[in-house]
Amino acid sequence: MGILIGLVVTLGCVLGGFMAMGGKVSVLMQPWEAVIIGGAALGTFLVANPMSTVKDTGRGIVEAFKQSVPKEQDYLETLGVLHSLMRELRTKTRSEVEAHIDNPEESAIFQAFPTVLKNHDLTHFICDYCRIIIIGNARPHEIEALMDEEIQTIRSDKLKSYHALVAVGDGLPALGIVAAVLGVVKAMGALDQSPEILGALIGAALVGTFLGIFLSYALVGPIAAKIKMVREKKNRLYIIVKQTLLAYMNGSLPQVAIEFGRKTISSYDRPSIDAVEQSTLNTGNLEKKAA
């Protein structure tokens, strides 16, 4: 919704200001200039990026428009599943814990947290490091280094769509100039025409420069920034898992360890201690009933 409101405000101010100066909006309707710019931008985007990045860019744009950032419930469920797993690690045998991390889809713990279970990458991340903890040979600082490397890799992969759109946005002003030059070439072929016709052709050519700059700074650039913001916030879930499990490996009780994870959440989104405690209590009751 924020993107749509922003676009409406931007277009309203630009077109409204142009009309207030006495300009006619119909002059800006140059479909072939848009085809040149849009087609060249799409073509260069496809040339520069593998198909996986192209598809992920589409998903990123949808996430940006939907504002698909983690909500308080996502944070509570992430902390909740970690709390439940850490309790299992403290009180149950290795085979009992392995049953949860080897088949999370069939685990009563993960089923109690559908948001986490739906996020397959996050679920695998949690299970992988719980499995390492069960083995018991790795040192906390070694696990921390491994987690940092994997989180950085995940972040890099998730931001490929952002960098791809930024590259397109940076090239759009130049593509607008290309369209404008082609328009000027067309106008030069009509030098023997009346000033009215020649002026219209030159004006149409200049629309290409306007479109290139406008699309770059008012559309593609802001959407790319929005994708980065959404993906960065989603990546925060992995950092929560990292800090929580490291605290547990260093000897903290489960209830204390999840506080380490909670503190990594931005103060604007961070659930309160009472909300976390209530969530873990409710989850514990559900697990007892399921058992």
Short mmCIF file of C-alpha atoms in Angstrom, two decimals:
data_model
loop_
_atom_site.label_atom_id
_atom_site.label_comp_id
_atom_site.label_asym_id
_atom_site.label_seq_id
_atom_site.Cartn_x
_atom_site.Cartn_y
_atom_site.Cartn_z
CA MET A 1 0.00 0.00 0.00
CA GLY A 2 2.86 2.40 0.80
CA ILE A 3 4.35 1.93 -2.68
CA LEU A 4 1.03 2.62 -4.37
CA ILE A 5 0.41 5.74 -2.30
CA GLY A 6 3.93 6.96 -3.04
CA LEU A 7 3.49 6.40 -6.77
CA VAL A 8 0.16 8.23 -6.77
CA VAL A 9 1.71 11.19 -4.94
CA THR A 10 4.72 11.26 -7.27
CA LEU A 11 2.70 11.05 -10.47
CA GLY A 12 0.15 13.51 -9.15
CA CYS A 13 2.77 16.12 -8.30
CA VAL A 14 4.78 15.67 -11.51
CA LEU A 15 1.82 15.64 -13.89
CA GLY A 16 -0.11 18.19 -11.83
CA GLY A 17 2.83 20.59 -11.84
CA PHE A 18 3.28 20.10 -15.59
CA MET A 19 -0.40 20.83 -16.21
CA ALA A 20 -0.30 23.84 -13.88
CA MET A 21 2.47 25.30 -16.06
CA GLY A 22 0.17 24.99 -19.03
CA GLY A 23 1.53 21.74 -20.38
CA LYS A 24 -0.69 19.15 -22.04
CA VAL A 25 -0.49 15.61 -20.72
CA SER A 26 -1.18 14.26 -24.21
CA VAL A 27 2.27 15.48 -25.25
CA LEU A 28 3.83 13.01 -22.80
CA MET A 29 1.99 10.08 -24.36
CA GLN A 30 4.78 8.73 -26.53
CA PRO A 31 4.31 4.93 -26.56
CA TRP A 32 7.23 4.20 -28.87
CA GLU A 33 9.63 6.11 -26.64
CA ALA A 34 8.40 3.91 -23.78
CA VAL A 35 8.86 0.78 -25.91
CA ILE A 36 12.47 1.75 -26.70
CA ILE A 37 13.34 2.47 -23.06
CA GLY A 38 11.37 -0.39 -21.50
CA GLY A 39 12.45 -2.93 -24.09
CA ALA A 40 16.12 -2.00 -23.82
CA ALA A 41 15.94 -2.09 -20.00
CA LEU A 42 14.28 -5.51 -20.02
CA GLY A 43 16.75 -6.84 -22.57
CA THR A 44 19.80 -5.69 -20.63
CA PHE A 45 18.25 -7.08 -17.42
CA LEU A 46 17.87 -10.50 -19.04
CA VAL A 47 21.40 -10.37 -20.46
CA ALA A 48 23.00 -9.45 -17.13
CA ASN A 49 21.19 -11.89 -14.83
CA PRO A 50 20.59 -15.66 -14.70
CA MET A 51 16.99 -16.84 -14.86
CA SER A 52 16.99 -17.65 -11.14
CA THR A 53 17.69 -14.00 -10.35
CA VAL A 54 15.06 -12.87 -12.86
CA LYS A 55 12.43 -15.03 -11.15
CA ASP A 56 13.57 -13.96 -7.68
CA THR A 57 13.29 -10.32 -8.73
CA GLY A 58 9.64 -10.93 -9.54
CA ARG A 59 9.14 -12.47 -6.11
CA GLY A 60 10.97 -9.56 -4.53
CA ILE A 61 8.73 -7.01 -6.23
CA VAL A 62 5.64 -8.87 -4.98
CA GLU A 63 7.11 -8.94 -1.46
CA ALA A 64 7.83 -5.21 -1.67
CA PHE A 65 4.27 -4.37 -2.70
CA LYS A 66 2.84 -6.64 -0.01
CA GLN A 67 5.26 -5.35 2.64
CA SER A 68 6.09 -8.97 3.48
CA VAL A 69 8.28 -8.26 6.48
CA PRO A 70 8.21 -10.40 9.64
CA LYS A 71 5.49 -9.40 12.07
CA GLU A 72 5.44 -9.83 15.84
CA GLN A 73 3.87 -13.29 15.44
CA ASP A 74 6.77 -14.37 13.22
CA TYR A 75 9.26 -13.34 15.88
CA LEU A 76 7.26 -15.00 18.65
CA GLU A 77 7.01 -18.26 16.72
CA THR A 78 10.72 -18.25 15.90
CA LEU A 79 11.59 -17.74 19.56
CA GLY A 80 8.95 -20.28 20.55
CA VAL A 81 10.27 -23.08 18.37
CA LEU A 82 13.80 -22.42 19.59
CA HIS A 83 12.63 -22.50 23.22
CA SER A 84 10.86 -25.82 22.66
CA LEU A 85 13.84 -27.37 20.90
CA MET A 86 16.26 -26.24 23.60
CA ARG A 87 14.05 -27.78 26.27
CA GLU A 88 14.09 -31.02 24.30
CA LEU A 89 17.87 -30.84 24.01
CA ARG A 90 18.16 -30.49 27.81
CA THR A 91 15.68 -33.17 28.85
CA LYS A 92 15.32 -35.75 26.07
CA THR A 93 17.59 -38.35 24.56
CA ARG A 94 19.44 -37.82 21.29
CA SER A 95 17.10 -40.09 19.33
CA GLU A 96 14.02 -38.25 20.60
CA VAL A 97 15.43 -34.87 19.58
CA GLU A 98 16.59 -36.19 16.21
CA ALA A 99 13.02 -37.22 15.45
CA HIS A 100 12.07 -33.54 15.50
CA ILE A 101 14.94 -32.16 13.43
CA ASP A 102 15.09 -35.00 10.89
CA ASN A 103 11.38 -34.71 10.03
CA PRO A 104 10.22 -31.21 11.03
CA GLU A 105 7.03 -31.55 8.94
CA GLU A 106 5.93 -34.41 11.20
CA SER A 107 7.25 -32.90 14.44
CA ALA A 108 4.73 -31.77 17.04
CA ILE A 109 7.07 -28.91 17.93
CA PHE A 110 7.30 -27.48 14.43
CA GLN A 111 3.61 -28.10 13.76
CA ALA A 112 2.85 -25.84 16.72
CA PHE A 113 4.64 -23.03 14.84
CA PRO A 114 3.17 -23.04 11.30
CA THR A 115 4.82 -19.75 10.29
CA VAL A 116 8.28 -21.18 10.92
CA LEU A 117 7.45 -24.50 9.30
CA LYS A 118 6.21 -22.67 6.21
CA ASN A 119 9.60 -20.94 5.91
CA HIS A 120 11.57 -23.94 4.63
CA ASP A 121 14.93 -22.16 4.54
CA LEU A 122 14.62 -21.02 8.15
CA THR A 123 13.43 -24.46 9.27
CA HIS A 124 16.43 -26.14 7.65
CA PHE A 125 18.74 -23.56 9.21
CA ILE A 126 17.39 -24.31 12.68
CA CYS A 127 17.49 -28.07 12.20
CA ASP A 128 21.02 -28.07 10.81
CA TYR A 129 22.49 -26.29 13.81
CA CYS A 130 20.44 -28.22 16.34
CA ARG A 131 21.89 -31.35 14.74
CA ILE A 132 25.40 -29.97 15.20
CA ILE A 133 24.62 -29.25 18.86
CA ILE A 134 23.45 -32.84 19.33
CA ILE A 135 26.73 -34.17 17.95
CA GLY A 136 28.45 -32.19 20.68
CA ASN A 137 31.95 -31.92 19.22
CA ALA A 138 31.81 -28.37 17.85
CA ARG A 139 32.87 -25.38 19.92
CA PRO A 140 30.60 -22.29 20.20
CA HIS A 141 33.08 -19.97 18.46
CA GLU A 142 33.38 -22.43 15.56
CA ILE A 143 29.59 -22.61 15.24
CA GLU A 144 29.39 -18.81 15.38
CA ALA A 145 31.87 -18.46 12.52
CA LEU A 146 29.95 -21.01 10.47
CA MET A 147 26.63 -19.29 11.16
CA ASP A 148 28.05 -15.91 10.20
CA GLU A 149 29.31 -17.32 6.91
CA GLU A 150 25.99 -18.98 6.09
CA ILE A 151 23.94 -15.92 7.06
CA GLN A 152 26.16 -13.76 4.86
CA THR A 153 25.67 -16.20 1.99
CA ILE A 154 21.89 -16.16 2.48
CA ARG A 155 21.91 -12.36 2.58
CA SER A 156 23.99 -12.17 -0.58
CA ASP A 157 21.63 -14.52 -2.41
CA LYS A 158 18.52 -12.65 -1.26
CA LEU A 159 19.92 -9.28 -2.35
CA LYS A 160 20.81 -10.33 -5.89
CA SER A 161 17.42 -9.09 -7.08
CA TYR A 162 18.08 -5.74 -5.38
CA HIS A 163 21.43 -5.30 -7.10
CA ALA A 164 19.90 -6.35 -10.43
CA LEU A 165 17.20 -3.68 -10.17
CA VAL A 166 19.70 -1.04 -9.05
CA ALA A 167 21.75 -1.76 -12.17
CA VAL A 168 18.65 -1.34 -14.34
CA GLY A 169 17.73 1.87 -12.53
CA ASP A 170 21.23 3.27 -13.04
CA GLY A 171 21.00 2.55 -16.77
CA LEU A 172 17.55 3.99 -17.38
CA PRO A 173 18.65 7.66 -17.72
CA ALA A 174 21.14 6.61 -20.41
CA LEU A 175 18.47 4.56 -22.17
CA GLY A 176 16.24 7.63 -22.04
CA ILE A 177 18.96 9.55 -23.84
CA VAL A 178 19.13 6.79 -26.45
CA ALA A 179 15.40 7.17 -27.06
CA ALA A 180 15.77 10.95 -27.19
CA VAL A 181 18.62 10.72 -29.72
CA LEU A 182 16.55 8.47 -31.95
CA GLY A 183 13.71 10.99 -31.69
CA VAL A 184 16.05 13.81 -32.67
CA VAL A 185 17.28 11.76 -35.64
CA LYS A 186 13.66 11.42 -36.70
CA ALA A 187 13.13 15.16 -36.24
CA MET A 188 16.19 15.97 -38.35
CA GLY A 189 14.51 14.18 -41.24
CA ALA A 190 11.65 16.67 -41.05
CA LEU A 191 13.60 19.93 -41.16
CA ASP A 192 11.67 20.97 -44.25
CA GLN A 193 8.38 20.76 -42.33
CA SER A 194 6.58 23.60 -40.57
CA PRO A 195 7.80 24.77 -37.13
CA GLU A 196 4.71 23.25 -35.51
CA ILE A 197 5.50 19.76 -36.82
CA LEU A 198 9.21 20.07 -36.10
CA GLY A 199 8.51 21.32 -32.55
CA ALA A 200 6.21 18.38 -31.89
CA LEU A 201 8.87 15.92 -33.04
CA ILE A 202 11.56 17.50 -30.86
CA GLY A 203 9.19 17.55 -27.89
CA ALA A 204 8.42 13.87 -28.41
CA ALA A 205 12.16 13.14 -28.46
CA LEU A 206 12.70 14.96 -25.15
CA VAL A 207 9.99 12.82 -23.55
CA GLY A 208 12.43 9.91 -23.81
CA THR A 209 14.91 11.72 -21.54
CA PHE A 210 12.10 12.52 -19.10
CA LEU A 211 10.89 8.91 -19.00
CA GLY A 212 14.35 7.49 -18.46
CA ILE A 213 15.12 9.77 -15.52
CA PHE A 214 11.63 9.49 -14.02
CA LEU A 215 11.53 5.69 -14.20
CA SER A 216 15.00 5.45 -12.68
CA TYR A 217 14.59 7.73 -9.68
CA ALA A 218 10.85 7.61 -9.07
CA LEU A 219 10.01 3.96 -9.78
CA VAL A 220 12.80 1.38 -10.16
CA GLY A 221 15.14 2.89 -7.56
CA PRO A 222 12.54 3.14 -4.78
CA ILE A 223 11.19 -0.36 -5.49
CA ALA A 224 14.73 -1.76 -5.33
CA ALA A 225 15.27 -0.03 -1.98
CA LYS A 226 12.00 -1.49 -0.72
CA ILE A 227 13.07 -4.99 -1.76
CA LYS A 228 16.34 -4.54 0.15
CA MET A 229 14.50 -3.39 3.27
CA VAL A 230 12.09 -6.35 3.16
CA ARG A 231 14.84 -8.90 2.55
CA GLU A 232 17.05 -7.43 5.29
CA LYS A 233 14.23 -7.73 7.80
CA LYS A 234 13.58 -11.32 6.77
CA ASN A 235 17.27 -12.07 7.23
CA ARG A 236 16.94 -10.89 10.83
CA LEU A 237 15.20 -14.19 11.67
CA TYR A 238 18.44 -16.07 11.04
CA ILE A 239 20.34 -13.75 13.38
CA ILE A 240 17.76 -14.43 16.08
CA VAL A 241 18.35 -18.16 15.68
CA LYS A 242 22.12 -17.64 15.76
CA GLN A 243 22.19 -15.59 18.96
CA THR A 244 19.71 -17.84 20.74
CA LEU A 245 21.49 -21.10 19.98
CA LEU A 246 24.91 -19.64 20.76
CA ALA A 247 23.65 -18.46 24.14
CA TYR A 248 22.33 -21.97 24.80
CA MET A 249 25.64 -23.54 23.76
CA ASN A 250 27.43 -21.22 26.18
CA GLY A 251 25.35 -22.54 29.08
CA SER A 252 22.28 -20.30 29.23
CA LEU A 253 18.92 -21.77 30.19
CA PRO A 254 16.34 -21.86 27.34
CA GLN A 255 14.32 -19.00 28.85
CA VAL A 256 17.47 -16.88 29.12
CA ALA A 257 18.79 -17.89 25.70
CA ILE A 258 15.66 -16.67 23.89
CA GLU A 259 16.19 -13.30 25.54
CA PHE A 260 19.52 -13.09 23.70
CA GLY A 261 17.59 -13.67 20.47
CA ARG A 262 14.83 -11.22 21.36
CA LYS A 263 17.36 -8.44 21.90
CA THR A 264 18.55 -8.71 18.28
CA ILE A 265 15.11 -7.61 17.03
CA SER A 266 14.67 -3.94 16.17
CA SER A 267 13.10 -1.97 19.00
CA TYR A 268 10.24 -1.01 16.66
CA ASP A 269 9.30 -4.67 16.09
CA ARG A 270 10.58 -6.37 19.25
CA PRO A 271 7.89 -8.24 21.20
CA SER A 272 7.81 -7.61 24.93
CA ILE A 273 9.21 -10.06 27.48
CA ASP A 274 5.69 -10.74 28.70
CA ALA A 275 4.52 -11.57 25.17
CA VAL A 276 7.40 -14.01 24.70
CA GLU A 277 6.78 -15.67 28.06
CA GLN A 278 3.06 -15.97 27.36
CA SER A 279 3.74 -17.43 23.92
CA THR A 280 6.14 -20.05 25.28
CA LEU A 281 3.70 -20.99 28.07
CA ASN A 282 0.84 -21.41 25.61
CA THR A 283 3.04 -23.48 23.33
CA GLY A 284 4.11 -25.69 26.21
CA ASN A 285 0.49 -26.39 27.04
CA LEU A 286 -0.27 -27.26 23.41
CA GLU A 287 2.67 -29.65 23.26
CA LYS A 288 1.51 -31.42 26.42
CA LYS A 289 -1.97 -31.86 24.97
CA ALA A 290 -0.51 -33.16 21.69
CA ALA A 291 1.65 -35.64 23.63
#
